[in-house]
Coordinates of C-alpha atoms and ligand atoms in Angstrom, one line a residue:
M88 CA 72.1 111.9 103.1
K89 CA 73.0 111.4 99.4
R90 CA 76.1 111.4 97.2
C91 CA 76.2 111.5 93.5
S92 CA 79.0 111.8 90.9
A93 CA 78.9 113.0 87.3
P94 CA 81.5 113.1 84.5
G95 CA 83.2 115.9 82.8
K96 CA 83.2 116.0 78.9
I97 CA 85.1 116.8 75.8
I98 CA 83.3 118.4 72.9
L99 CA 84.5 116.7 69.8
F100 CA 82.6 118.9 67.4
G101 CA 80.3 121.9 67.5
E102 CA 80.9 124.0 70.6
H103 CA 79.7 127.6 70.4
A104 CA 77.7 126.9 67.2
V105 CA 75.4 124.7 69.4
V106 CA 74.4 127.8 71.3
F107 CA 72.9 129.1 68.1
G108 CA 70.7 125.9 67.8
K109 CA 73.2 124.0 65.6
P110 CA 74.3 120.4 66.3
A111 CA 77.2 119.3 68.5
F112 CA 78.8 116.0 69.6
A113 CA 80.3 115.5 73.1
L114 CA 81.9 112.5 74.9
A115 CA 81.9 111.9 78.7
I116 CA 85.3 111.4 80.1
D117 CA 86.7 109.4 83.1
L118 CA 87.2 112.5 85.3
R119 CA 84.3 113.1 87.7
I120 CA 82.9 115.4 90.3
T121 CA 81.3 114.0 93.4
S122 CA 78.7 116.1 95.3
T123 CA 77.6 115.0 98.8
L124 CA 74.5 116.5 100.5
S125 CA 74.0 116.3 104.2
A126 CA 71.9 117.9 106.9
S127 CA 73.2 121.1 108.4
T128 CA 72.1 124.0 110.6
Q129 CA 73.0 126.5 107.8
Y130 CA 73.7 126.4 104.0
L131 CA 77.4 125.4 103.6
V132 CA 79.5 124.6 100.6
N133 CA 82.7 122.8 101.3
G134 CA 82.6 123.9 105.0
R135 CA 82.0 127.6 104.3
P136 CA 78.7 129.6 104.3
M137 CA 77.1 129.5 100.9
K138 CA 77.4 132.8 99.0
K139 CA 75.8 133.3 95.6
Q140 CA 78.9 135.1 94.2
Y141 CA 81.3 132.3 95.1
H142 CA 79.1 129.3 94.7
M143 CA 77.1 130.3 91.7
Y144 CA 76.4 126.7 90.3
V145 CA 75.7 125.1 93.7
S146 CA 73.5 127.9 94.9
S147 CA 71.6 128.1 91.6
A148 CA 71.3 124.2 91.8
L149 CA 69.7 124.6 95.2
D150 CA 67.3 127.2 93.9
Q151 CA 66.2 124.8 91.1
A152 CA 65.9 121.5 93.0
W153 CA 65.8 122.1 96.8
D154 CA 63.0 123.2 99.1
G155 CA 64.0 121.3 102.2
P156 CA 65.9 122.4 105.3
P157 CA 69.4 123.9 105.2
V158 CA 72.1 121.4 103.8
E159 CA 75.8 121.2 103.4
V160 CA 77.1 120.4 99.9
V161 CA 80.6 119.0 99.7
T162 CA 82.2 118.7 96.3
R163 CA 85.3 116.7 95.2
S164 CA 86.5 117.3 91.7
Q165 CA 89.0 115.6 89.4
I166 CA 88.3 118.2 86.7
P167 CA 90.2 121.4 86.7
S168 CA 87.8 124.3 86.8
G169 CA 87.4 126.7 83.9
S170 CA 89.3 124.1 81.8
G171 CA 86.7 123.6 79.0
L172 CA 86.1 120.1 80.3
G173 CA 82.7 120.6 81.8
S174 CA 83.4 121.1 85.5
S175 CA 80.6 123.6 85.9
A176 CA 78.1 121.1 84.3
A177 CA 79.4 118.2 86.3
V178 CA 79.2 119.9 89.7
T179 CA 75.6 121.1 88.8
V180 CA 74.6 117.7 87.6
A181 CA 76.0 115.9 90.6
T182 CA 74.5 118.3 93.1
I183 CA 71.0 118.3 91.5
A184 CA 71.1 114.5 91.3
A185 CA 71.9 114.3 95.0
M186 CA 69.0 116.6 95.8
L187 CA 66.6 114.7 93.6
A188 CA 67.9 111.3 95.1
E189 CA 67.1 112.7 98.6
K190 CA 63.5 113.2 97.4
G191 CA 63.4 109.8 95.7
R192 CA 63.2 111.5 92.3
F193 CA 66.6 110.8 90.9
Q194 CA 66.4 110.2 87.1
A195 CA 68.9 111.3 84.4
E196 CA 66.5 113.3 82.3
A197 CA 65.1 115.3 85.2
V198 CA 68.7 116.0 86.3
A199 CA 69.7 117.2 82.8
R200 CA 66.6 119.5 82.6
K201 CA 67.3 121.2 85.8
A202 CA 71.0 121.4 85.3
F203 CA 70.5 123.2 82.0
E204 CA 68.3 125.8 83.8
V205 CA 71.2 126.3 86.2
E206 CA 73.8 126.8 83.4
L207 CA 71.4 129.2 81.7
A208 CA 70.8 131.2 84.8
V209 CA 74.6 131.4 85.6
Q210 CA 75.9 131.9 82.0
G211 CA 73.1 134.0 80.4
R212 CA 73.4 132.0 77.1
A213 CA 74.0 128.2 77.1
S214 CA 73.2 125.0 75.2
P215 CA 72.3 121.8 77.0
T216 CA 75.4 120.0 75.6
D217 CA 77.5 119.8 78.8
T218 CA 74.7 119.2 81.2
S219 CA 73.0 116.4 79.0
T220 CA 76.4 114.8 78.4
S221 CA 77.3 114.8 82.1
S222 CA 73.8 113.4 82.9
N223 CA 73.7 110.7 80.2
G224 CA 77.4 109.8 79.9
H225 CA 78.7 108.0 76.8
G226 CA 78.5 110.1 73.6
V227 CA 75.8 112.7 73.2
L228 CA 74.7 114.1 69.9
V229 CA 72.8 117.4 70.1
A230 CA 70.7 118.1 66.9
Q231 CA 67.6 119.8 65.7
E232 CA 65.8 116.8 64.4
K233 CA 65.0 113.6 66.2
M234 CA 67.3 110.7 65.2
D235 CA 68.3 107.2 66.5
G236 CA 69.1 107.1 70.1
F237 CA 66.7 110.0 71.0
L238 CA 66.8 110.7 74.7
W239 CA 64.9 114.0 75.4
R240 CA 64.3 117.5 73.9
I241 CA 65.3 120.7 75.7
E242 CA 63.9 124.1 74.9
S243 CA 64.9 127.7 75.8
G244 CA 63.2 130.7 74.3
D245 CA 63.1 130.3 70.5
K246 CA 65.8 127.5 70.6
S247 CA 65.4 123.7 71.1
W248 CA 67.7 120.8 70.9
S249 CA 67.1 117.1 70.6
I250 CA 69.5 115.1 72.7
H251 CA 70.7 111.6 71.6
H252 CA 72.7 108.8 73.1
R253 CA 75.6 107.5 71.0
E254 CA 77.9 104.6 71.8
V255 CA 81.5 105.6 71.5
P256 CA 84.4 103.5 70.0
E257 CA 87.6 103.1 72.2
F258 CA 89.4 106.1 70.7
T259 CA 92.2 107.6 72.7
F260 CA 92.3 111.3 73.4
V261 CA 95.0 113.3 75.0
I262 CA 93.9 116.6 76.6
G263 CA 96.3 119.5 76.7
Y264 CA 95.3 122.0 79.5
T265 CA 96.6 125.5 79.1
G266 CA 96.2 126.3 82.8
I267 CA 94.3 129.4 81.7
H268 CA 91.0 129.8 83.3
A269 CA 88.4 131.3 80.9
S270 CA 84.8 131.7 81.9
T271 CA 82.3 130.4 79.5
G272 CA 79.6 133.2 79.8
P273 CA 81.7 136.0 78.5
L274 CA 83.2 133.8 75.7
V275 CA 79.7 132.8 74.6
A276 CA 78.5 136.4 74.7
G277 CA 81.6 137.5 72.6
V278 CA 80.7 134.9 69.9
K279 CA 77.2 136.2 69.7
A280 CA 78.4 139.8 69.3
L281 CA 80.8 138.7 66.5
V282 CA 78.3 136.6 64.7
D283 CA 75.8 139.5 64.8
S284 CA 78.5 141.8 63.2
S285 CA 80.6 139.7 60.9
R286 CA 79.7 137.6 57.9
D287 CA 82.8 135.5 58.3
A288 CA 81.8 134.6 61.8
A289 CA 78.2 133.8 60.8
K290 CA 79.6 131.6 58.0
A291 CA 81.9 129.8 60.4
V292 CA 78.9 128.9 62.6
D293 CA 77.2 127.4 59.5
R294 CA 80.2 125.4 58.4
I295 CA 80.7 124.0 61.9
A296 CA 77.0 122.9 61.8
E297 CA 77.7 121.0 58.6
L298 CA 80.8 119.2 59.8
V299 CA 79.3 117.8 63.0
M300 CA 77.3 115.0 61.3
D301 CA 80.1 114.1 59.0
G302 CA 82.3 113.8 62.0
V303 CA 79.8 111.7 64.0
N304 CA 79.4 109.3 61.0
A305 CA 83.2 109.1 60.6
M306 CA 83.6 108.3 64.2
E307 CA 80.9 105.5 64.1
K308 CA 82.7 104.0 61.1
G309 CA 86.0 104.1 63.0
D310 CA 87.5 106.5 60.4
K311 CA 90.1 108.2 62.6
A312 CA 91.8 110.0 59.8
K313 CA 88.5 111.8 58.8
V314 CA 87.6 112.6 62.4
G315 CA 91.1 114.2 62.7
R316 CA 90.7 116.2 59.6
L317 CA 87.4 117.6 60.7
M318 CA 88.7 118.3 64.2
A319 CA 91.5 120.4 62.6
E320 CA 89.0 122.3 60.5
N321 CA 86.7 122.8 63.5
H322 CA 89.7 124.3 65.4
Q323 CA 90.4 126.9 62.7
L324 CA 86.6 127.8 62.6
L325 CA 86.7 128.4 66.4
N326 CA 89.6 130.7 65.9
T327 CA 87.4 132.6 63.4
L328 CA 84.9 132.9 66.2
G329 CA 87.5 134.6 68.3
V330 CA 87.7 132.0 71.0
G331 CA 91.2 130.8 70.3
H332 CA 94.4 131.3 72.2
A333 CA 98.1 131.2 71.1
M334 CA 98.8 128.3 73.6
L335 CA 96.0 126.3 72.1
D336 CA 97.3 126.8 68.5
R337 CA 100.8 125.8 69.6
A338 CA 99.6 122.6 71.2
V339 CA 97.3 121.7 68.2
E340 CA 100.2 122.3 65.9
A341 CA 102.7 120.3 68.0
C342 CA 100.3 117.3 67.9
G343 CA 100.3 117.3 64.0
P344 CA 102.9 114.5 63.6
V345 CA 101.6 112.4 66.4
S346 CA 97.9 112.5 66.1
Y347 CA 95.0 112.2 63.6
G348 CA 94.0 115.7 64.4
A349 CA 93.6 118.1 67.3
K350 CA 91.4 121.1 68.3
M351 CA 90.5 123.3 71.2
T352 CA 87.5 121.9 73.2
G353 CA 84.8 123.7 75.2
A354 CA 84.5 127.4 75.4
G355 CA 88.1 128.2 74.5
G356 CA 90.0 131.5 75.4
G357 CA 92.5 129.2 77.2
G358 CA 91.0 126.1 78.7
S359 CA 91.9 122.9 76.9
M360 CA 92.7 121.2 73.5
I361 CA 92.3 117.5 72.6
A362 CA 94.2 115.3 70.2
L363 CA 92.9 112.0 68.7
T364 CA 95.9 109.7 68.7
D365 CA 97.2 106.1 68.8
D366 CA 100.4 107.4 70.4
P367 CA 99.3 109.0 73.8
T368 CA 103.0 109.1 75.0
G369 CA 104.1 111.0 71.8
A370 CA 101.1 113.3 72.0
S371 CA 101.6 114.0 75.7
K372 CA 105.3 114.9 75.0
A373 CA 104.3 117.2 72.1
I374 CA 101.7 118.9 74.3
A375 CA 104.0 119.2 77.2
S376 CA 106.7 120.9 75.0
T377 CA 104.2 123.8 74.4
G378 CA 103.7 124.4 78.2
C379 CA 100.3 122.8 78.4
T380 CA 99.6 119.9 80.8
P381 CA 98.8 116.7 79.1
F382 CA 96.6 113.9 80.4
T383 CA 95.1 111.0 78.6
V384 CA 91.4 110.3 79.1
K385 CA 89.0 107.5 78.4
V386 CA 85.9 108.5 76.6
G387 CA 82.2 107.3 76.6
C388 CA 82.1 106.8 80.4
E389 CA 79.0 106.4 82.6
G390 CA 76.8 109.4 83.3
V391 CA 75.5 110.7 86.6
R392 CA 75.2 108.0 89.2
L393 CA 74.4 107.6 92.9
E394 CA 77.5 106.7 94.9
P395 CA 77.6 104.8 98.3
Y396 CA 77.5 107.2 101.2
A397 CA 78.5 106.7 104.8
R398 CA 78.7 109.7 107.1
R399 CA 82.2 108.9 108.2
D400 CA 83.7 109.2 104.6
S401 CA 82.1 112.6 104.0
Ligands
PMV1811 O1 84.0 125.2 78.3 P1 82.7 124.6 78.7 O2 82.9 123.3 79.3 O3 81.9 125.5 79.5 O4 81.9 124.2 77.4 C1 81.1 125.3 76.8 C2 80.4 124.9 75.5 C3 79.8 126.1 74.7 O5 79.3 125.5 73.5 C4 80.9 127.1 74.4 C5 78.7 126.7 75.6 C6 77.4 125.8 75.7 O6 76.6 126.2 76.5 O7 77.2 124.9 74.8

């Protein structure tokens, strides 16, 4: 039947604050998830009977976009799960794309909309950052108002976000993965509780909102030093929101001498950090010295796409 792939992402600025309707900026990376849909006598995921509690994203994706006969979904991932690199969004986007392709309705915006509904259903609270970045690829700026590169607008309750395409310069990022799996839903809920009860946390959200556009402008001018400074500030603000981890702090600090700046990326609580650097070997060594696993990624990669499919390579 159909096979699609979708990229993971790093959030350069604005995670968590974006759930409150503030801006964020994310970059698609060259790690992808492939999802293959084929006919079956029962619903299967990677050879096992589909169960809502184990296959939350895939089964919710089927609820959103599939009304045909039973299918098997086979996923192949280059993205560590729960790493803050958008694996849940990528699997959702790739699976929905394969289902829409099967019905002849594959189109990035339609995929992004349905994938956001899935993240919302599974996580409780969510922004469309990950799902729209995985769908569109390249750089994605999420903001309140419409700007250059406007793609689509996504709404949920009293919140809405305008999604924009941004081209990305060839910056090098090294990721440091803590190996600690942290689920996004509880972290997002924890930030909401903190913001409701602490003025410092509410102020941190407002300051993150301010620095996102400065960061995007600096990136578009190629001003790596400024991007790095804002990354460092964003990292501290995320610590104020209670989503930090000692391992992330150690890796960010170790990257000081070998990068323009570093920060945690994604939901936090473990997961991953990123460093902007011209010295990926030095940054990788610094990250490895703190016990995190380093890997260098390309950014600004292609969004969701249809892949060739032959039954024998499933
Ligand atoms: O860690 P990830 O890949 O699930 O990224 C989550 C980003 C948040 O801003 C924390 C949540 C969201 O829905 O935007």
